[in-house]
Coordinates of C-alpha atoms in Angstrom, one line a residue:
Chain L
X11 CA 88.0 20.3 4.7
X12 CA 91.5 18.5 4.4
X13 CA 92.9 17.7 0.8
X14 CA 91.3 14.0 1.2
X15 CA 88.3 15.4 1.8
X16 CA 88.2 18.0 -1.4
X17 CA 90.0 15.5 -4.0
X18 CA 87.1 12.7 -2.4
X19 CA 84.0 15.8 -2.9
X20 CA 85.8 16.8 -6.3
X21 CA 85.3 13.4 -7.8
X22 CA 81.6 13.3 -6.3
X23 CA 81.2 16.7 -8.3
X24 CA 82.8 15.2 -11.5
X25 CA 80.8 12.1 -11.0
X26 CA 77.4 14.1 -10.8
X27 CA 78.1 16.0 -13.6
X28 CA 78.7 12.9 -15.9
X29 CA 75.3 11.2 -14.4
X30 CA 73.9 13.8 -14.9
X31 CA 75.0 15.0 -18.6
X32 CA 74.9 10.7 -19.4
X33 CA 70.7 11.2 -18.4
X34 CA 69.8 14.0 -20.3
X35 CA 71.3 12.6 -22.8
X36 CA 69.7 8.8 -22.5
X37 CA 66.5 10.8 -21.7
X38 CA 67.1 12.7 -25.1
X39 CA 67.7 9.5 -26.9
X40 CA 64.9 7.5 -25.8
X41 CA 62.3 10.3 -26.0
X42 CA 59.1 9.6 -28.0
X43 CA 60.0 8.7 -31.3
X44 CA 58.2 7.2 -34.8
X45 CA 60.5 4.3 -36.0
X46 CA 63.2 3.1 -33.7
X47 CA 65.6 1.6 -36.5
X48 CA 69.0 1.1 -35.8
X49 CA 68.4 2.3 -32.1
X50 CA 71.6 0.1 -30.6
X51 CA 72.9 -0.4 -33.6
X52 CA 77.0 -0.9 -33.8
X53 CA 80.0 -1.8 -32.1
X54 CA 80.1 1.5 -29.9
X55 CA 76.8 0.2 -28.1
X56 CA 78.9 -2.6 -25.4
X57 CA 78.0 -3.9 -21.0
X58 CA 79.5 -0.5 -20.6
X59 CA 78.2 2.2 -23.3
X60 CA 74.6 0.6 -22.8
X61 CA 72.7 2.4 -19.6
X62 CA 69.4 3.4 -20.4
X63 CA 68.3 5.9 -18.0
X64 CA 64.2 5.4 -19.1
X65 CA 62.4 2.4 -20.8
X66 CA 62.6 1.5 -24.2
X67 CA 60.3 1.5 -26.5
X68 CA 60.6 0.0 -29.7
X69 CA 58.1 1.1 -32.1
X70 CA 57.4 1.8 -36.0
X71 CA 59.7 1.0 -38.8
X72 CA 62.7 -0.6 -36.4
X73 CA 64.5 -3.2 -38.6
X74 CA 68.4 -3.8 -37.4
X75 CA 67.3 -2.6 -33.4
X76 CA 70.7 -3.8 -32.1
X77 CA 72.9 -4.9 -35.3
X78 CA 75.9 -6.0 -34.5
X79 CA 75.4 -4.3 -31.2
X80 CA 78.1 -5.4 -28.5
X81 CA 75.7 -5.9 -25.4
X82 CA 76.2 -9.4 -24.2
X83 CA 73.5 -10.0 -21.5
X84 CA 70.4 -7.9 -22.2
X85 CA 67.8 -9.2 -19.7
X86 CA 70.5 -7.9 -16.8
X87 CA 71.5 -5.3 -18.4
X88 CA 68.2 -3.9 -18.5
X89 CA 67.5 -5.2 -14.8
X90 CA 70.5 -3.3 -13.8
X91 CA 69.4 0.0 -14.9
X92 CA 66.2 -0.6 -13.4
X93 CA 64.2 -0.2 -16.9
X94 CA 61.7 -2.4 -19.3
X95 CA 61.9 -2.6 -23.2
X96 CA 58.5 -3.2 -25.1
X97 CA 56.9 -3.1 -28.1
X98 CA 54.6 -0.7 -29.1
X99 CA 53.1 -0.6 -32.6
X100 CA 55.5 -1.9 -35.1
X101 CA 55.9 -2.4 -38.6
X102 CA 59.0 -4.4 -38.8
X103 CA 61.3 -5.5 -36.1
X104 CA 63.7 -7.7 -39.1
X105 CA 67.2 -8.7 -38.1
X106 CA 66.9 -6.2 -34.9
X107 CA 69.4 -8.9 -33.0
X108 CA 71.5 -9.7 -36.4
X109 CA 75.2 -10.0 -36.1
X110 CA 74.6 -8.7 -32.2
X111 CA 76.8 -10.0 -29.1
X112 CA 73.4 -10.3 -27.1
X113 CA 72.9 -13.5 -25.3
X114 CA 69.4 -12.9 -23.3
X115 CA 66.5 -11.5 -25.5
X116 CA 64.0 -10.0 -22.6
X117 CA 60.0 -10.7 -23.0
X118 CA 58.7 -9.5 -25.9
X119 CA 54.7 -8.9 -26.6
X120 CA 54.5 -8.9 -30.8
X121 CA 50.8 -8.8 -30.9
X122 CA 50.8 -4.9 -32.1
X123 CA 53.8 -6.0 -34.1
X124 CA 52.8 -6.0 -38.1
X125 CA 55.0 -9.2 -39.0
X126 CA 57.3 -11.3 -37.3
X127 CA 59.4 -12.0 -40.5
X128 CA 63.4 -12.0 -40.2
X129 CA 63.2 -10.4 -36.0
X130 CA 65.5 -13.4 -34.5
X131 CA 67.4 -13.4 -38.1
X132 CA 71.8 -14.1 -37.4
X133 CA 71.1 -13.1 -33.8
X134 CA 74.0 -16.1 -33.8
X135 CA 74.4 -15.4 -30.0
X136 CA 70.9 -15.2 -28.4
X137 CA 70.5 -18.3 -25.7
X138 CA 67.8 -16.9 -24.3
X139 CA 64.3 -15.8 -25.9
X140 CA 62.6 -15.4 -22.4
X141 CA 59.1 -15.3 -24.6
X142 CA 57.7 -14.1 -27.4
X143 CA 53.8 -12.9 -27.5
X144 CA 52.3 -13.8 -30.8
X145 CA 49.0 -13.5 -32.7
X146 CA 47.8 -16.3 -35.2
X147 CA 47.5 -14.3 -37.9
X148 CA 51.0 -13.6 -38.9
X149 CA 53.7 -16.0 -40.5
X150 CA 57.5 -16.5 -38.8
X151 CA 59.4 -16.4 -42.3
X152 CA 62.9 -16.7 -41.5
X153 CA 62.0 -15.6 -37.8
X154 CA 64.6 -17.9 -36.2
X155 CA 66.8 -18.3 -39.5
X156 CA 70.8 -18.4 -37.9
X157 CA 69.5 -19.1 -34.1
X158 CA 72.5 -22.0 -33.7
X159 CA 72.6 -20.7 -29.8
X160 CA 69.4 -21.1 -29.1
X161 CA 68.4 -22.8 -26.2
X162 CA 65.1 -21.4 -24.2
X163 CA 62.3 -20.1 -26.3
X164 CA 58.7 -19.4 -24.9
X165 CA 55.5 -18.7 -27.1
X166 CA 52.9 -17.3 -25.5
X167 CA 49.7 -16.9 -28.2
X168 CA 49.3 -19.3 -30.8
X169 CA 51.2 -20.2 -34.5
X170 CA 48.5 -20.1 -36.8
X171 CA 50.8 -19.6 -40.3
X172 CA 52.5 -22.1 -42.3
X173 CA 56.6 -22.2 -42.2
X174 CA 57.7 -21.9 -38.9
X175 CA 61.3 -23.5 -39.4
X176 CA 63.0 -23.3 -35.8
X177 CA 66.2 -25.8 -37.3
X178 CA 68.9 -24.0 -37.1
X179 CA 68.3 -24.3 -33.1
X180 CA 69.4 -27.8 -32.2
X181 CA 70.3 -26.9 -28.6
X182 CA 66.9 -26.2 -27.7
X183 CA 65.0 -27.6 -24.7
X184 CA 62.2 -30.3 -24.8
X185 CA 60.8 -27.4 -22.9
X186 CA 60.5 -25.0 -25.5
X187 CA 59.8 -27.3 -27.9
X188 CA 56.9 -28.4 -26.1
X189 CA 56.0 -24.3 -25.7
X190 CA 56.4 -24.1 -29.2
X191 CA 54.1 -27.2 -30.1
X192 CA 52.0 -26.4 -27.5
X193 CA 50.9 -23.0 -29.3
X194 CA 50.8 -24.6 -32.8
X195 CA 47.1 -23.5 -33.8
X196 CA 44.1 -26.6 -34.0
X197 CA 41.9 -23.9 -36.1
X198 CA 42.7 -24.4 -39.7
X199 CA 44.3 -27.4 -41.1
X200 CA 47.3 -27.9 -44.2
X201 CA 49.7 -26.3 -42.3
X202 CA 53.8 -27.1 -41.6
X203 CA 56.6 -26.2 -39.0
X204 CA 59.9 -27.5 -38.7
X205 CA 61.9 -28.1 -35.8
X206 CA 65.6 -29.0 -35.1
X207 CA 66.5 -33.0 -35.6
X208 CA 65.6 -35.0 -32.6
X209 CA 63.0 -32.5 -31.5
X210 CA 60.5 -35.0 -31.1
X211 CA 62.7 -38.0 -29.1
X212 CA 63.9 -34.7 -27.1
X213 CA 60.2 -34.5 -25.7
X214 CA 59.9 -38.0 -25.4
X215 CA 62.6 -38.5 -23.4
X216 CA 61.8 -35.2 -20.7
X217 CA 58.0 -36.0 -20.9
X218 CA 57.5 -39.6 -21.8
X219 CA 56.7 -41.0 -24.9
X220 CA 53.1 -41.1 -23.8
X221 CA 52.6 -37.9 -23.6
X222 CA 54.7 -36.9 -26.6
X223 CA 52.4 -39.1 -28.7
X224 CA 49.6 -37.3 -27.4
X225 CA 50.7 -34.1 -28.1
X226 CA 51.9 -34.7 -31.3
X227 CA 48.4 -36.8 -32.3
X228 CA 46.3 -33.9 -31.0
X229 CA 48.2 -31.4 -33.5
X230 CA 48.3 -34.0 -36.4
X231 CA 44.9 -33.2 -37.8
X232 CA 46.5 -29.8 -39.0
X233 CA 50.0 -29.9 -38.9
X234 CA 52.8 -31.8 -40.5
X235 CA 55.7 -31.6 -37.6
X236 CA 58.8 -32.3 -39.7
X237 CA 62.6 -31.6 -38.6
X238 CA 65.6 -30.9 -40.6
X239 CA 69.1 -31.6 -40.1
X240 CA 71.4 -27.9 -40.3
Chain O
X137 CA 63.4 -42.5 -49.0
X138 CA 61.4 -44.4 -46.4
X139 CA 58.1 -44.8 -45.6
X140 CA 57.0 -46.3 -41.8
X141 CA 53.3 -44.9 -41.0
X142 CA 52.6 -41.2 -41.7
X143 CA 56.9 -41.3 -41.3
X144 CA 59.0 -40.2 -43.9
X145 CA 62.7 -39.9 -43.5
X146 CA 65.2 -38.9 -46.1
X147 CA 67.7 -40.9 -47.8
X148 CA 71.6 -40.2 -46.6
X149 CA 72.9 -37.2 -48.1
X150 CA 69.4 -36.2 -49.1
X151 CA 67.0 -33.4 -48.2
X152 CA 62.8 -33.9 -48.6
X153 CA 60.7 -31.1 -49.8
X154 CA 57.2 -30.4 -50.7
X155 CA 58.4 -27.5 -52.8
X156 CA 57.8 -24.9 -50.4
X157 CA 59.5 -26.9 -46.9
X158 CA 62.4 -28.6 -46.3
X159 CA 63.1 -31.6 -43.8
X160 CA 65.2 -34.8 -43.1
X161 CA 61.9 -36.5 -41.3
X162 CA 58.6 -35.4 -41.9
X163 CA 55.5 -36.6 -39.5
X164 CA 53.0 -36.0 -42.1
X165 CA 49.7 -34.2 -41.0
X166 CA 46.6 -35.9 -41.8
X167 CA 45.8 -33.6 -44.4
X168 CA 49.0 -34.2 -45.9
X169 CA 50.6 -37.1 -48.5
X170 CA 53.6 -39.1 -49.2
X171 CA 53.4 -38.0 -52.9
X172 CA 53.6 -34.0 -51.7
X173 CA 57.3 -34.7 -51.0
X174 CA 60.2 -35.9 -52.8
X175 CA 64.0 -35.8 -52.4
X176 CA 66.4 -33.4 -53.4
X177 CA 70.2 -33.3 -52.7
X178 CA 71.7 -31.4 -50.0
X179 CA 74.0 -29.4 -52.3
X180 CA 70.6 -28.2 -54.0
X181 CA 68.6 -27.6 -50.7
X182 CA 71.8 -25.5 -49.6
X183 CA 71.7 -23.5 -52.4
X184 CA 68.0 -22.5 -52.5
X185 CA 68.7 -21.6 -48.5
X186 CA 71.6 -19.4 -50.1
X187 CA 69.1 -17.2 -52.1
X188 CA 66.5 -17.4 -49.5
X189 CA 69.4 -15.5 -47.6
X190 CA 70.4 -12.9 -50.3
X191 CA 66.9 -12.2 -50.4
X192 CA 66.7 -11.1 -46.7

């Protein structure tokens, strides 16, 4: 074995070694836990720092998940290590993206989630909400409060509580918009969401004002559909 | 105000609210009224988001 050959093995060695200490230690971290709060919390969690070695789950008392957490691109972040992040039973998931770098927010199912209050809350940076399972039962107070980057947003489930207040998003697409109208509940009446200004000719111009009209008519029986100006 | 069908919009510079809800157009529901909502400025609509905030 020349010199090449040893310095080229050494750094294989070294390499292991670090993969190999960097597992035990993700494995470690990410072991079963009770309440995953502040889990990626913190400048020091960045594209680089962030490898999970197993899938994530978030679970129990996990307020401020990834606080002011560097990550930029979550979704492919996650891809790229070749693991998931779910929820399992949680009692609170507030401001878990708050403050955060994180762009891409991956598919989340809330429906073993106790309340949906504050989760989105100042995540400033998320574009990308690639869905969000929900149950009628619980209210969205101050869910998207501080979501100015938001653009996609899919619900999957149905909104059954008064106060939704999506505003703050004015970049959104008529897409999600009409995901989001779409899941508005036709169960109980006296109820009231509010979307970004322009939400409504946003539809009308992607769909048609036909079907806009429709939609909106079909959902008027137990919702007032307002939207705010930020 | 203005009033155009089950259409309310706010006056310039002006926020509506039904006490608990806040919007600049408001496609009232069928169980809902004109007379739930009124006007408020926007300095005071930003400051009852401000302690909405301290509270979280």
């Amino acid at each position: 074995m020349d010199i090449a050959e040893k310095t080229l093995r050494l750094k294989q060695d070294f390499d292991d070694v670090f993969e190999s200490g960097r597992k035990n230690w993700f494995d470690s971290y990410l072991s079963p836990k009770t309440a995953t709060m502040g889990l990626f919390a913190g400048y020091g969690w960045n594209d680089s720092t962030f490898k999970p070695t197993c899938d994530i789950e978030l679970t129990g008392y996990s307020p401020y998940t990834f606080y002011y957490c560097k990550v930029t691109d979550l979704v492919a972040r996650l891809n790229e290590c070749g693991v998931k992040m779910y929820c399992g039973t949680l009692s609170q998931l507030q401001n878990a993206f708050a403050y955060s770098a994180i762009t891409t927010v991956p598919y989340l199912d809330l429906t073993n989630c106790n309340q949906y209050n504050n989760i989105f809350n100042n995540g400033t940076n998320i574009r990308t909400i690639e869905g969000i399972k929900v149950t009628s039962d619980k209210a969205f107070t101050s869910t998207f409060a501080n979501c100015t980057s938001l653009v996609n947003l899919t619900i999957d489930g149905t909104i059954g509580q008064n106060g939704f207040d999506i505003h703050w998003s004015t970049k959104l697409t008529a897409k999600s918009i009409d995901s989001i109208v779409r899941a508005l509940t036709t169960a109980k009446s006296g109820l009231t969401i509010t979307l970004p200004v322009g939400a409504y000719n946003r539809h009308a111009e992607r769909y048609g004002a036909s079907v806009t009209e429709a939609l909106w008519a079909e959902k008027r029986a137990y919702w007032s559909i307002n939207e705010l100006a930020v | 105000m203005t009033i155009e069908g089950n259409i309310i919009t706010a006056s310039e510079g002006m926020v509506l609210t039904n006490g608990e809800n806040f919007a600049t157009v408001v496609r009232l529901g069928d169980w809902d009224s004109a007379d739930n909502w009124h006007e408020v400025s926007r300095e005071e609509y930003e400051m009852k988001m401000a302690e909405q905030e301290e509270m979280v």
